Amino acid sequence: MSQSELHRDFHDLGKLSAADAGKVVWVRARIANVRAKGNSCFLVLRQGPFETVQACYFKDKSAPERSKAMLKFMGGLTCESVVDVQGTLQAAQVKSCSVTDVELSIQRVYVVSSAEAILPFQLEDAGRPEVEVEASQSTDRPFPRIGQELRLDNRWLDLRVPANNCIMRIQSGVCQLFRESLYAEGFVEIHTPKLIGGESEGGAGVFKTDYFGRPACLAQSPQLYKQMAVSADLGRVFEIGPVFRAENSNTRRHLCEFTGLDLEMTLDEHYNEVLAIAHRMFKHIFEGLETRFAKELAIIREQYASDPVAFTDGPCIVHWPEAIRMLREEGGMPEVGELEDLTGAQELRLGELVKKRHGADFFILDKYPSAVRPFYTMPCPSDAAYSNSYDMFLRGQEICSGAQRIHDPDLLTRTIAAKGLPMEPLESYVNAFRHGVPPHGGAGIGLERVVFLYLGLDNVRKASMFPRDPNRCEP
Amino acid sequence: MSQSELHRDFHDLGKLSAADAGKVVWVRARIANVRAKGNSCFLVLRQGPFETVQACYFKDKSAPERSKAMLKFMGGLTCESVVDVQGTLQAAQVKSCSVTDVELSIQRVYVVSSAEAILPFQLEDAGRPEVEVEASQSTDRPFPRIGQELRLDNRWLDLRVPANNCIMRIQSGVCQLFRESLYAEGFVEIHTPKLIGGESEGGAGVFKTDYFGRPACLAQSPQLYKQMAVSADLGRVFEIGPVFRAENSNTRRHLCEFTGLDLEMTLDEHYNEVLAIAHRMFKHIFEGLETRFAKELAIIREQYASDPVAFTDGPCIVHWPEAIRMLREEGGMPEVGELEDLTGAQELRLGELVKKRHGADFFILDKYPSAVRPFYTMPCPSDAAYSNSYDMFLRGQEICSGAQRIHDPDLLTRTIAAKGLPMEPLESYVNAFRHGVPPHGGAGIGLERVVFLYLGLDNVRKASMFPRDPNRCEP
């Protein structure tokens, strides 16, 4: 309980240095490790994902009783407890901590918050690269494998693992960079409703709820609403918000709730304007991560190895027919259909081929067949079998989907009929275009997808703070 | 459909000036008004909430047929249609438009998107100050009253009204300034799940859904999750995201879905640290709005009159017992209870008294009685009848609620029991504190509340893009 201010004037571990040797300081930190042996006790203190320091206490012969009690107390400290430590800085050489040139000679220790002695897993075990864990299995002392479910059941603990903690900081950075880029292009932030009246906004995979006696469902995307924001003369809009998909997909890249980074904008002449803005935006994210989040990336890459993403200066655009030709001729996949959607394997292969040809891990596949895109996608003017739509790929997997949208209510009505969809639930959507709306297009991006593919992780769940899948809705 | 790029090189209306008289330009804009009379036609063209320009066409005696057809075509143009207009800039004096020193002499007009001839309401009518509308009722030509439901049914049209459009831009600005302030203080952005397993996270007012055969509900706040983020050593976190309240409240200040601005942070010594950060954050928002969004505010205040918010440089804190004394003695409300929550009327009165005494529209009411706060609120160490919690008020209404949280699992267990709450649904929440968690506190802010109170609007729905209340879940 906040009582009075004690003026302990806590120090950041990262700022401790041998230059201050002799000074008495207070630090608040977690206990990462305790080694008590006879007449001494060594603690490793940790602050966040970046900093650790060694703190030590030796038996004081001039005060044997107090000293004995202190050693007993310290030996009983548990890992992950939060403590306030007062100590004198003294020059030292400590290889195993981030603070290498100084340690704390302990005078006082107070427990601020005590962790249970038996934790679900040790952070040290949870923080080892998987290759090390696997390599150890054939030795005398195999490292324990810390499974995903155990980690997720205790996610607050799992996220203290430095690499995992930094993944969350990278997630934050992606949002920050996304917005920076779009603010610079004149975008306005919007917040669209997640509760939508009616049985469904179209299609399966919808979570339903009772809304004061009437049916409602959770938004599968802000699509309709961001288009209405354009109709409302906001010009260029973006939203960062949750997206809900009640799809029973248990894969490494699907979530039932994820964070959508959405944008929508008027077009002057061509939907290439969206591609240009989206490309600049991703470039800003990739460059910003490597420069402004280098410390976080270094820590993540110690546990999960990955190279920075290779990308081109201008948009690297591959048109659909060219992609099909590449897959058939160079990719050894003659079975690829001309107007069918690509499988995950085909997408990965295409990613390899584009990497070989253009040196890029990041590219745009443009002009998708109309048959595999939603009804609101603008057909290609020269061939209605194709559409003014695209996906963006990172390391061979989709991170973004976008298109020019149909803004003409009559064309929209005809497209809905041609797709064999019922008109009635889409009536109000179409009506929203009857009061005049400028040509527009946009993009929808999955935040967790961007993070997990950028970092070359094996599972999207690692990029979600509290992932939701068909088997998990807690903690 | 994007075909080829036409290179029309559209001009922003705001950049047209008499200095360019004689130049031929293209503009894309909405038609705000059409006046056709015999041999001439005048259009008012509008871009977004800020800019209008006059465009005119006169019968050309040298091409009478073409000219006649042109006048007929232009006379049939509908308000709110989007058009591409090519014309010659010519010096003029136009009082009724934002561009006052130049007009467009029209050469060509293309309809990009046609609006229906009969709109649900005219923007001009929807954009009049209410006092003008009311004053006109006793005259020969009363202005139509455009009701809230009709506006909300056609929200994309209602938001084209310049003041309403700018309210959305202010909403965007509040989020931007909120984040700017917190980034500067070392906060990390998080995204917590909105789908929560189980029947309820506690209390009534929860939207429920079926989650693959199991019960789940929509988050009423990110409370638990932002606390777990602190436990996960993210230190200082914020989130901007939707919050769901299935409360059957039909008031001017409640919504069933709103945007929460949440923050949570470790405390070194005292929860005053949260108050200081929240105060600086609001100051940054208020100052940023007046300086960086002055154009938007000016347009809003033309329709909805309001003064800037008066605020103090440091936090203006009123402690609970002092507030009760003020209400009883100066406020003429002897009936106010010592440990009961304030009514809306009492809060408004308190706002007046604080304004009189401190000159501030913005203040913090600190040390709420424990009885009226949630179970996770830290009791006040000197008197458990009070708590380490506060609300922030703007113009006499609550915009923010916050507290130090209980981080000790045993104290938390005792508080839950003392409040008479069932332990079972809160078990996992309490368990999350058993692995060590630093002392922490935070704040929860309603975005739409901040916007509607800052602007002195009469209804929170005006500050929500697509408001949700017990009677409305569409569009």
Coordinates of N, CA, C and O in Angstrom, one line a residue, chain B residues 32-33 35 42-45 50-54 93-101 124:
Chain B
A32 N -21.7 20.5 -53.2 CA -22.4 21.0 -52.0 C -23.6 21.7 -52.3 O -24.6 21.7 -51.5
N33 N -23.7 22.3 -53.5 CA -24.8 23.1 -53.9 C -24.8 23.2 -55.4 O -23.8 23.3 -56.0
R35 N -26.9 25.6 -58.3 CA -27.9 26.6 -58.7 C -27.9 26.8 -60.2 O -27.0 27.4 -60.7
F42 N -24.3 27.6 -61.2 CA -23.2 27.8 -60.2 C -23.2 26.5 -59.3 O -24.3 26.0 -58.9
L43 N -22.0 26.0 -59.1 CA -21.8 24.9 -58.2 C -21.0 25.4 -57.0 O -20.1 26.2 -57.1
V44 N -21.3 24.8 -55.8 CA -20.3 24.9 -54.7 C -19.7 23.6 -54.6 O -20.4 22.6 -54.4
L45 N -18.4 23.5 -54.7 CA -17.6 22.2 -54.6 C -17.0 22.2 -53.2 O -16.5 23.2 -52.6
F50 N -13.1 21.3 -44.5 CA -12.5 22.6 -44.5 C -12.7 23.5 -45.7 O -12.8 24.7 -45.5
E51 N -12.8 22.9 -46.9 CA -12.7 23.7 -48.1 C -13.9 23.7 -49.0 O -14.4 22.6 -49.3
T52 N -14.3 24.9 -49.4 CA -15.3 25.0 -50.5 C -14.9 26.0 -51.5 O -14.2 27.0 -51.2
V53 N -15.3 25.8 -52.8 CA -15.0 26.8 -53.8 C -16.2 27.0 -54.7 O -17.0 26.0 -54.9
Q54 N -16.4 28.1 -55.3 CA -17.4 28.3 -56.3 C -16.9 27.9 -57.7 O -15.8 28.3 -58.0
Q93 N -14.7 37.5 -56.0 CA -15.0 37.7 -54.6 C -16.2 36.8 -54.2 O -17.3 37.0 -54.6
V94 N -15.9 35.8 -53.4 CA -16.9 34.8 -53.0 C -17.0 34.7 -51.5 O -16.1 34.2 -50.9
K95 N -18.0 35.3 -50.9 CA -18.1 35.3 -49.5 C -18.5 34.0 -48.8 O -18.1 33.7 -47.7
S96 N -19.3 33.3 -49.6 CA -19.9 32.1 -49.0 C -19.0 30.8 -49.0 O -19.4 29.8 -48.5
C97 N -17.9 30.9 -49.6 CA -17.0 29.8 -49.7 C -15.7 30.0 -48.9 O -15.4 31.1 -48.6
S98 N -15.0 28.9 -48.6 CA -13.7 29.1 -47.9 C -12.7 29.6 -48.8 O -11.8 30.4 -48.3
V99 N -12.7 29.3 -50.1 CA -11.8 30.0 -51.0 C -12.5 31.2 -51.5 O -13.6 31.2 -52.2
T100 N -12.0 32.4 -51.1 CA -12.8 33.6 -51.3 C -12.3 34.5 -52.4 O -13.1 35.3 -52.9
D101 N -11.1 34.2 -52.9 CA -10.5 35.2 -53.9 C -10.5 34.6 -55.3 O -9.9 35.3 -56.2
E124 N -26.7 21.1 -45.0 CA -26.8 22.5 -44.5 C -27.7 22.5 -43.3 O -27.4 23.2 -42.3

